[in-house]
PDB file of C-alpha atoms in Angstrom:
ATOM      1  CA  UNK I 153      69.454  83.841  46.945  1.00 40.00           C
ATOM      2  CA  UNK I 154      66.045  85.265  44.746  1.00 38.00           C
ATOM      3  CA  UNK I 155      67.350  83.065  41.228  1.00 40.00           C
ATOM      4  CA  UNK I 156      68.336  79.624  43.577  1.00 37.00           C
ATOM      5  CA  UNK I 157      64.571  80.047  45.140  1.00 33.00           C
ATOM      6  CA  UNK I 158      62.627  80.550  41.968  1.00 38.00           C
ATOM      7  CA  UNK I 159      64.821  77.197  40.305  1.00 38.00           C
ATOM      8  CA  UNK I 160      63.529  75.492  43.455  1.00 36.00           C
ATOM      9  CA  UNK I 161      60.131  75.993  42.404  1.00 35.00           C
ATOM     10  CA  UNK I 162      60.131  75.514  39.089  1.00 38.00           C
ATOM     11  CA  UNK I 163      61.542  71.518  39.817  1.00 41.00           C
ATOM     12  CA  UNK I 164      58.179  71.893  42.240  1.00 41.00           C
ATOM     13  CA  UNK I 165      56.324  72.605  39.728  1.00 42.00           C
ATOM     14  CA  UNK I 166      57.636  70.260  36.949  1.00 44.00           C
ATOM     15  CA  UNK I 167      57.915  67.392  39.311  1.00 44.00           C
ATOM     16  CA  UNK I 168      54.059  68.046  39.985  1.00 44.00           C
ATOM     17  CA  UNK I 169      53.384  67.875  36.178  1.00 70.00           C
ATOM     18  CA  UNK I 170      53.271  64.506  35.784  1.00 74.00           C
ATOM     19  CA  UNK I 171      52.244  62.435  38.773  1.00 79.00           C
ATOM     20  CA  UNK I 172      53.435  58.509  40.076  1.00 83.00           C
ATOM     21  CA  UNK I 173      55.516  59.563  36.720  1.00 87.00           C
ATOM     22  CA  UNK I 174      57.763  56.129  37.690  1.00 88.00           C
ATOM     23  CA  UNK I 175      54.249  54.446  37.327  1.00 91.00           C
ATOM     24  CA  UNK I 176      53.513  55.726  33.408  1.00 92.00           C
ATOM     25  CA  UNK I 177      56.796  55.383  33.010  1.00 93.00           C
ATOM     26  CA  UNK I 178      57.171  51.789  33.563  1.00 94.00           C
ATOM     27  CA  UNK I 179      53.717  51.148  32.447  1.00 94.00           C
ATOM     28  CA  UNK I 180      54.652  52.350  28.666  1.00 94.00           C
ATOM     29  CA  UNK I 181      58.084  50.935  28.894  1.00 95.00           C
ATOM     30  CA  UNK I 182      55.638  47.268  29.396  1.00 95.00           C
ATOM     31  CA  UNK I 183      53.146  48.209  26.822  1.00 95.00           C
ATOM     32  CA  UNK I 184      56.116  49.137  23.737  1.00 94.00           C
ATOM     33  CA  UNK I 185      58.063  45.681  24.914  1.00 95.00           C
ATOM     34  CA  UNK I 186      54.227  44.064  24.418  1.00 94.00           C
ATOM     35  CA  UNK I 187      53.802  46.066  20.930  1.00 93.00           C
ATOM     36  CA  UNK I 188      57.440  45.341  19.240  1.00 92.00           C
ATOM     37  CA  UNK I 189      57.395  41.781  20.680  1.00 92.00           C
ATOM     38  CA  UNK I 190      53.933  41.400  19.075  1.00 89.00           C
ATOM     39  CA  UNK I 191      55.138  42.935  15.356  1.00 85.00           C
ATOM     40  CA  UNK I 192      58.611  40.426  15.886  1.00 85.00           C
ATOM     41  CA  UNK I 193      57.050  37.109  16.823  1.00 88.00           C
ATOM     42  CA  UNK I 194      54.052  36.823  14.482  1.00 86.00           C
ATOM     43  CA  UNK I 195      56.557  36.135  12.096  1.00 86.00           C
ATOM     44  CA  UNK I 196      57.297  33.050  13.046  1.00 87.00           C
ATOM     45  CA  UNK I 197      53.377  31.665  12.923  1.00 90.00           C
ATOM     46  CA  UNK I 198      53.279  31.931   9.349  1.00 91.00           C
ATOM     47  CA  UNK I 199      54.419  28.572   8.560  1.00 91.00           C
ATOM     48  CA  UNK I 200      51.637  27.002  11.265  1.00 92.00           C
ATOM     49  CA  UNK I 201      49.068  29.593   9.655  1.00 93.00           C
ATOM     50  CA  UNK I 202      49.344  28.117   6.084  1.00 93.00           C
ATOM     51  CA  UNK I 203      49.009  24.920   7.364  1.00 93.00           C
ATOM     52  CA  UNK I 204      45.796  25.111   9.478  1.00 93.00           C
ATOM     53  CA  UNK I 205      44.221  27.173   7.133  1.00 93.00           C
ATOM     54  CA  UNK I 206      45.101  25.303   4.202  1.00 93.00           C
ATOM     55  CA  UNK I 207      46.817  28.471   2.691  1.00 93.00           C
ATOM     56  CA  UNK I 208      49.852  29.914   0.168  1.00 94.00           C
ATOM     57  CA  UNK I 209      52.121  31.232   1.963  1.00 90.00           C
ATOM     58  CA  UNK I 210      51.817  34.897  -0.322  1.00 89.00           C
ATOM     59  CA  UNK I 211      48.070  34.878   0.866  1.00 94.00           C
ATOM     60  CA  UNK I 212      48.940  34.410   4.776  1.00 93.00           C
ATOM     61  CA  UNK I 213      51.455  37.033   4.697  1.00 93.00           C
ATOM     62  CA  UNK I 214      49.005  39.938   3.911  1.00 93.00           C
ATOM     63  CA  UNK I 215      48.559  39.461   7.913  1.00 93.00           C
ATOM     64  CA  UNK I 216      52.575  40.865   7.573  1.00 91.00           C
ATOM     65  CA  UNK I 217      51.773  43.293   4.893  1.00 92.00           C
ATOM     66  CA  UNK I 218      48.061  44.613   5.991  1.00 93.00           C
ATOM     67  CA  UNK I 219      49.929  45.003  10.102  1.00 93.00           C
ATOM     68  CA  UNK I 220      53.061  46.935   8.979  1.00 91.00           C
ATOM     69  CA  UNK I 221      50.370  49.749   6.228  1.00 93.00           C
ATOM     70  CA  UNK I 222      48.034  50.142   9.394  1.00 94.00           C
ATOM     71  CA  UNK I 223      51.065  50.583  11.852  1.00 92.00           C
ATOM     72  CA  UNK I 224      52.673  52.833  10.130  1.00 91.00           C
ATOM     73  CA  UNK I 225      49.495  55.019   9.213  1.00 93.00           C
ATOM     74  CA  UNK I 226      48.472  54.424  12.849  1.00 92.00           C
ATOM     75  CA  UNK I 227      51.898  55.787  14.599  1.00 90.00           C
ATOM     76  CA  UNK I 228      51.113  58.855  12.128  1.00 90.00           C
ATOM     77  CA  UNK I 229      47.624  59.410  12.610  1.00 91.00           C
ATOM     78  CA  UNK I 230      47.645  59.345  16.824  1.00 91.00           C
ATOM     79  CA  UNK I 231      50.229  61.721  16.750  1.00 85.00           C
ATOM     80  CA  UNK I 232      48.587  64.368  14.893  1.00 86.00           C
ATOM     81  CA  UNK I 233      45.737  63.484  17.146  1.00 89.00           C
ATOM     82  CA  UNK I 234      47.361  64.095  20.210  1.00 85.00           C
ATOM     83  CA  UNK I 235      47.034  68.220  19.493  1.00 83.00           C
ATOM     84  CA  UNK I 236      43.751  68.264  19.811  1.00 85.00           C
ATOM     85  CA  UNK I 237      42.960  64.459  21.594  1.00 87.00           C
ATOM     86  CA  UNK I 238      43.422  64.139  25.015  1.00 89.00           C
ATOM     87  CA  UNK I 239      46.212  61.835  25.814  1.00 91.00           C
ATOM     88  CA  UNK I 240      44.754  59.162  27.974  1.00 89.00           C
ATOM     89  CA  UNK I 241      41.412  58.936  25.702  1.00 91.00           C
ATOM     90  CA  UNK I 242      43.951  57.923  22.552  1.00 93.00           C
ATOM     91  CA  UNK I 243      46.097  55.414  25.309  1.00 93.00           C
ATOM     92  CA  UNK I 244      42.513  54.239  25.939  1.00 93.00           C
ATOM     93  CA  UNK I 245      41.143  53.879  22.563  1.00 93.00           C
ATOM     94  CA  UNK I 246      44.731  52.291  20.731  1.00 94.00           C
ATOM     95  CA  UNK I 247      45.213  49.894  23.783  1.00 94.00           C
ATOM     96  CA  UNK I 248      41.435  48.961  23.668  1.00 94.00           C
ATOM     97  CA  UNK I 249      41.735  48.313  19.898  1.00 94.00           C
ATOM     98  CA  UNK I 250      45.181  46.634  20.523  1.00 94.00           C
ATOM     99  CA  UNK I 251      44.182  44.207  23.590  1.00 94.00           C
ATOM    100  CA  UNK I 252      40.172  43.408  21.691  1.00 95.00           C
ATOM    101  CA  UNK I 253      41.825  43.078  17.844  1.00 95.00           C
ATOM    102  CA  UNK I 254      44.323  40.171  19.809  1.00 94.00           C
ATOM    103  CA  UNK I 255      41.098  38.118  21.116  1.00 95.00           C
ATOM    104  CA  UNK I 256      38.950  37.905  18.647  1.00 94.00           C
ATOM    105  CA  UNK I 257      42.599  37.138  16.502  1.00 93.00           C
ATOM    106  CA  UNK I 258      43.044  34.711  19.074  1.00 93.00           C
ATOM    107  CA  UNK I 259      39.487  32.834  18.810  1.00 92.00           C
ATOM    108  CA  UNK I 260      39.537  33.588  15.007  1.00 92.00           C
ATOM    109  CA  UNK I 261      38.888  30.303  12.500  1.00 90.00           C
ATOM    110  CA  UNK I 262      38.181  31.557   9.341  1.00 94.00           C
ATOM    111  CA  UNK I 263      41.751  33.268   8.231  1.00 95.00           C
ATOM    112  CA  UNK I 264      39.392  36.328   6.927  1.00 95.00           C
ATOM    113  CA  UNK I 265      38.512  37.212  10.215  1.00 95.00           C
ATOM    114  CA  UNK I 266      42.171  36.928  11.328  1.00 95.00           C
ATOM    115  CA  UNK I 267      43.578  39.332   8.821  1.00 95.00           C
ATOM    116  CA  UNK I 268      41.008  41.711   9.558  1.00 96.00           C
ATOM    117  CA  UNK I 269      41.436  41.271  13.705  1.00 95.00           C
ATOM    118  CA  UNK I 270      45.284  41.933  12.677  1.00 95.00           C
ATOM    119  CA  UNK I 271      44.112  45.145  10.626  1.00 95.00           C
ATOM    120  CA  UNK I 272      42.605  46.278  13.610  1.00 95.00           C
ATOM    121  CA  UNK I 273      45.774  44.940  15.911  1.00 95.00           C
ATOM    122  CA  UNK I 274      47.673  47.633  14.294  1.00 94.00           C
ATOM    123  CA  UNK I 275      45.426  50.537  14.227  1.00 93.00           C
ATOM    124  CA  UNK I 276      46.072  50.786  18.139  1.00 92.00           C
ATOM    125  CA  UNK I 277      49.217  49.492  18.151  1.00 92.00           C
ATOM    126  CA  UNK I 278      50.751  51.745  16.054  1.00 91.00           C
ATOM    127  CA  UNK I 279      50.306  54.405  18.964  1.00 91.00           C
ATOM    128  CA  UNK I 280      52.343  52.729  21.827  1.00 91.00           C
ATOM    129  CA  UNK I 281      55.863  54.489  20.819  1.00 90.00           C
ATOM    130  CA  UNK I 282      54.657  57.907  18.996  1.00 91.00           C
ATOM    131  CA  UNK I 283      51.833  58.398  22.038  1.00 93.00           C
ATOM    132  CA  UNK I 284      54.659  57.997  24.504  1.00 93.00           C
ATOM    133  CA  UNK I 285      57.542  59.704  23.083  1.00 92.00           C
ATOM    134  CA  UNK I 286      54.719  62.744  23.218  1.00 91.00           C
ATOM    135  CA  UNK I 287      53.515  62.152  26.741  1.00 92.00           C
ATOM    136  CA  UNK I 288      57.018  62.207  27.703  1.00 92.00           C
ATOM    137  CA  UNK I 289      57.242  65.212  25.706  1.00 90.00           C
ATOM    138  CA  UNK I 290      54.455  67.553  27.045  1.00 88.00           C
ATOM    139  CA  UNK I 291      55.006  66.341  31.224  1.00 89.00           C
ATOM    140  CA  UNK I 292      58.515  65.062  31.875  1.00 89.00           C
ATOM    141  CA  UNK I 293      60.461  67.827  32.411  1.00 88.00           C
ATOM    142  CA  UNK I 294      64.139  68.228  30.613  1.00 86.00           C
ATOM    143  CA  UNK I 295      66.394  67.261  33.038  1.00 86.00           C
ATOM    144  CA  UNK I 296      64.785  63.894  33.728  1.00 88.00           C
ATOM    145  CA  UNK I 297      63.699  63.450  29.865  1.00 89.00           C
ATOM    146  CA  UNK I 298      67.163  62.199  28.001  1.00 89.00           C
ATOM    147  CA  UNK I 299      66.790  59.001  30.450  1.00 92.00           C
ATOM    148  CA  UNK I 300      63.051  58.392  30.075  1.00 92.00           C
ATOM    149  CA  UNK I 301      63.455  58.304  26.462  1.00 93.00           C
ATOM    150  CA  UNK I 302      66.163  55.932  26.607  1.00 94.00           C
ATOM    151  CA  UNK I 303      64.041  54.136  28.964  1.00 94.00           C
ATOM    152  CA  UNK I 304      61.465  53.298  26.246  1.00 94.00           C
ATOM    153  CA  UNK I 305      63.842  52.886  22.972  1.00 93.00           C
ATOM    154  CA  UNK I 306      65.270  50.070  25.484  1.00 94.00           C
ATOM    155  CA  UNK I 307      62.319  49.021  26.018  1.00 94.00           C
ATOM    156  CA  UNK I 308      62.104  48.678  21.452  1.00 93.00           C
ATOM    157  CA  UNK I 309      65.520  46.739  21.340  1.00 93.00           C
ATOM    158  CA  UNK I 310      63.970  45.059  23.902  1.00 94.00           C
ATOM    159  CA  UNK I 311      60.746  43.569  22.621  1.00 93.00           C
ATOM    160  CA  UNK I 312      62.574  43.102  19.180  1.00 92.00           C
ATOM    161  CA  UNK I 313      64.711  40.787  21.264  1.00 92.00           C
ATOM    162  CA  UNK I 314      62.576  38.883  23.091  1.00 92.00           C
ATOM    163  CA  UNK I 315      59.829  38.650  20.144  1.00 91.00           C
ATOM    164  CA  UNK I 316      61.873  36.055  18.510  1.00 91.00           C
ATOM    165  CA  UNK I 317      62.733  34.146  21.112  1.00 93.00           C
ATOM    166  CA  UNK I 318      59.841  34.321  23.261  1.00 93.00           C
ATOM    167  CA  UNK I 319      57.119  33.882  19.941  1.00 91.00           C
ATOM    168  CA  UNK I 320      59.168  30.937  19.077  1.00 91.00           C
ATOM    169  CA  UNK I 321      58.358  29.194  22.426  1.00 93.00           C
ATOM    170  CA  UNK I 322      54.894  29.275  22.684  1.00 93.00           C
ATOM    171  CA  UNK I 323      54.271  28.345  18.391  1.00 92.00           C
ATOM    172  CA  UNK I 324      56.131  25.627  19.127  1.00 91.00           C
ATOM    173  CA  UNK I 325      54.682  24.401  22.981  1.00 93.00           C
ATOM    174  CA  UNK I 326      51.532  26.516  22.903  1.00 93.00           C
ATOM    175  CA  UNK I 327      50.671  27.375  19.431  1.00 92.00           C
ATOM    176  CA  UNK I 328      50.027  29.972  17.235  1.00 93.00           C
ATOM    177  CA  UNK I 329      47.132  31.395  19.201  1.00 93.00           C
ATOM    178  CA  UNK I 330      49.000  31.853  21.289  1.00 94.00           C
ATOM    179  CA  UNK I 331      50.851  34.784  20.340  1.00 93.00           C
ATOM    180  CA  UNK I 332      47.495  36.223  20.780  1.00 93.00           C
ATOM    181  CA  UNK I 333      47.181  35.735  24.432  1.00 93.00           C
ATOM    182  CA  UNK I 334      50.576  38.197  24.947  1.00 92.00           C
ATOM    183  CA  UNK I 335      49.405  41.372  23.074  1.00 92.00           C
ATOM    184  CA  UNK I 336      45.879  40.666  24.862  1.00 92.00           C
ATOM    185  CA  UNK I 337      47.569  41.654  28.088  1.00 92.00           C
ATOM    186  CA  UNK I 338      47.100  45.157  26.976  1.00 93.00           C
ATOM    187  CA  UNK I 339      44.177  45.739  28.472  1.00 93.00           C
ATOM    188  CA  UNK I 340      44.881  44.885  31.449  1.00 92.00           C
ATOM    189  CA  UNK I 341      47.528  48.386  31.100  1.00 92.00           C
ATOM    190  CA  UNK I 342      45.145  50.766  29.467  1.00 91.00           C
ATOM    191  CA  UNK I 343      43.104  51.394  32.282  1.00 92.00           C
ATOM    192  CA  UNK I 344      46.017  52.178  34.742  1.00 91.00           C
ATOM    193  CA  UNK I 345      47.092  54.237  31.785  1.00 89.00           C
ATOM    194  CA  UNK I 346      44.010  56.034  31.497  1.00 87.00           C
ATOM    195  CA  UNK I 347      43.701  56.804  35.224  1.00 88.00           C
ATOM    196  CA  UNK I 348      47.260  57.788  35.897  1.00 89.00           C
ATOM    197  CA  UNK I 349      47.752  60.624  32.831  1.00 87.00           C
ATOM    198  CA  UNK I 350      46.483  63.693  33.823  1.00 83.00           C
ATOM    199  CA  UNK I 351      43.321  64.936  32.475  1.00 80.00           C
ATOM    200  CA  UNK I 352      43.798  67.547  29.296  1.00 70.00           C
ATOM    201  CA  UNK I 353      41.952  70.309  28.424  1.00 68.00           C
ATOM    202  CA  UNK I 354      43.103  71.075  24.743  1.00 60.00           C
ATOM    203  CA  UNK I 355      41.463  73.003  21.828  1.00 55.00           C
ATOM    204  CA  UNK I 356      39.516  71.739  19.203  1.00 59.00           C
ATOM    205  CA  UNK I 357      41.238  71.675  16.215  1.00 56.00           C
ATOM    206  CA  UNK I 358      40.689  70.222  12.730  1.00 55.00           C
ATOM    207  CA  UNK I 359      42.538  67.254  11.539  1.00 50.00           C
ATOM    208  CA  UNK I 360      45.193  68.551   8.789  1.00 54.00           C
ATOM    209  CA  UNK I 361      45.284  65.516   6.636  1.00 53.00           C
ATOM    210  CA  UNK I 362      47.742  66.770   4.054  1.00 54.00           C
ATOM    211  CA  UNK I 363      50.134  68.162   6.871  1.00 53.00           C
ATOM    212  CA  UNK I 364      51.371  71.395   7.504  1.00 48.00           C
ATOM    213  CA  UNK I 365      53.035  72.095   4.507  1.00 46.00           C
ATOM    214  CA  UNK I 366      50.283  71.382   1.578  1.00 49.00           C
TER     215      UNK I 366
END
């Protein structure tokens, strides 16, 4: 009887770890879908960009190469920062970077500005999946963690599946600029995640650039 009571108390405490758990996980799923869609659908606009800026495809492809490199660096960097910087702050920075860069890219009339905006966009977008996993690992009880992880990973697959379809339709009927309008929706999600993710008080630690095994 005592063990059952203790187990019930643990479950109640676990439930309180992440208030509005369902809302937060849904917002994370939408964020991951938008980010992965952005990665998948932009390739369809390269030909249009080449004609618009009158540049060879080898130069235009820098928007994809630069994005991919910065995305990978960003993903690792935000994961490391999550040990010393509150998650709600990291989510705010990453989503605002991605959304604001999307707006700038959408309005850009020069290629160099578009390229810079794409790199900045990747600097924020790379955090979406890695921070989502950190959040679920830190706050979702083990009994529900597997289901939550599955939802997030399914969002990745959904984003990659929808990316070429939606990207093709947008490029054909609206133009390449509106690809960035889709990603700019992250600016609407940022304040919600900041509001619902618990406030954290983490110890200040120096950023270990070389990693734990140097």
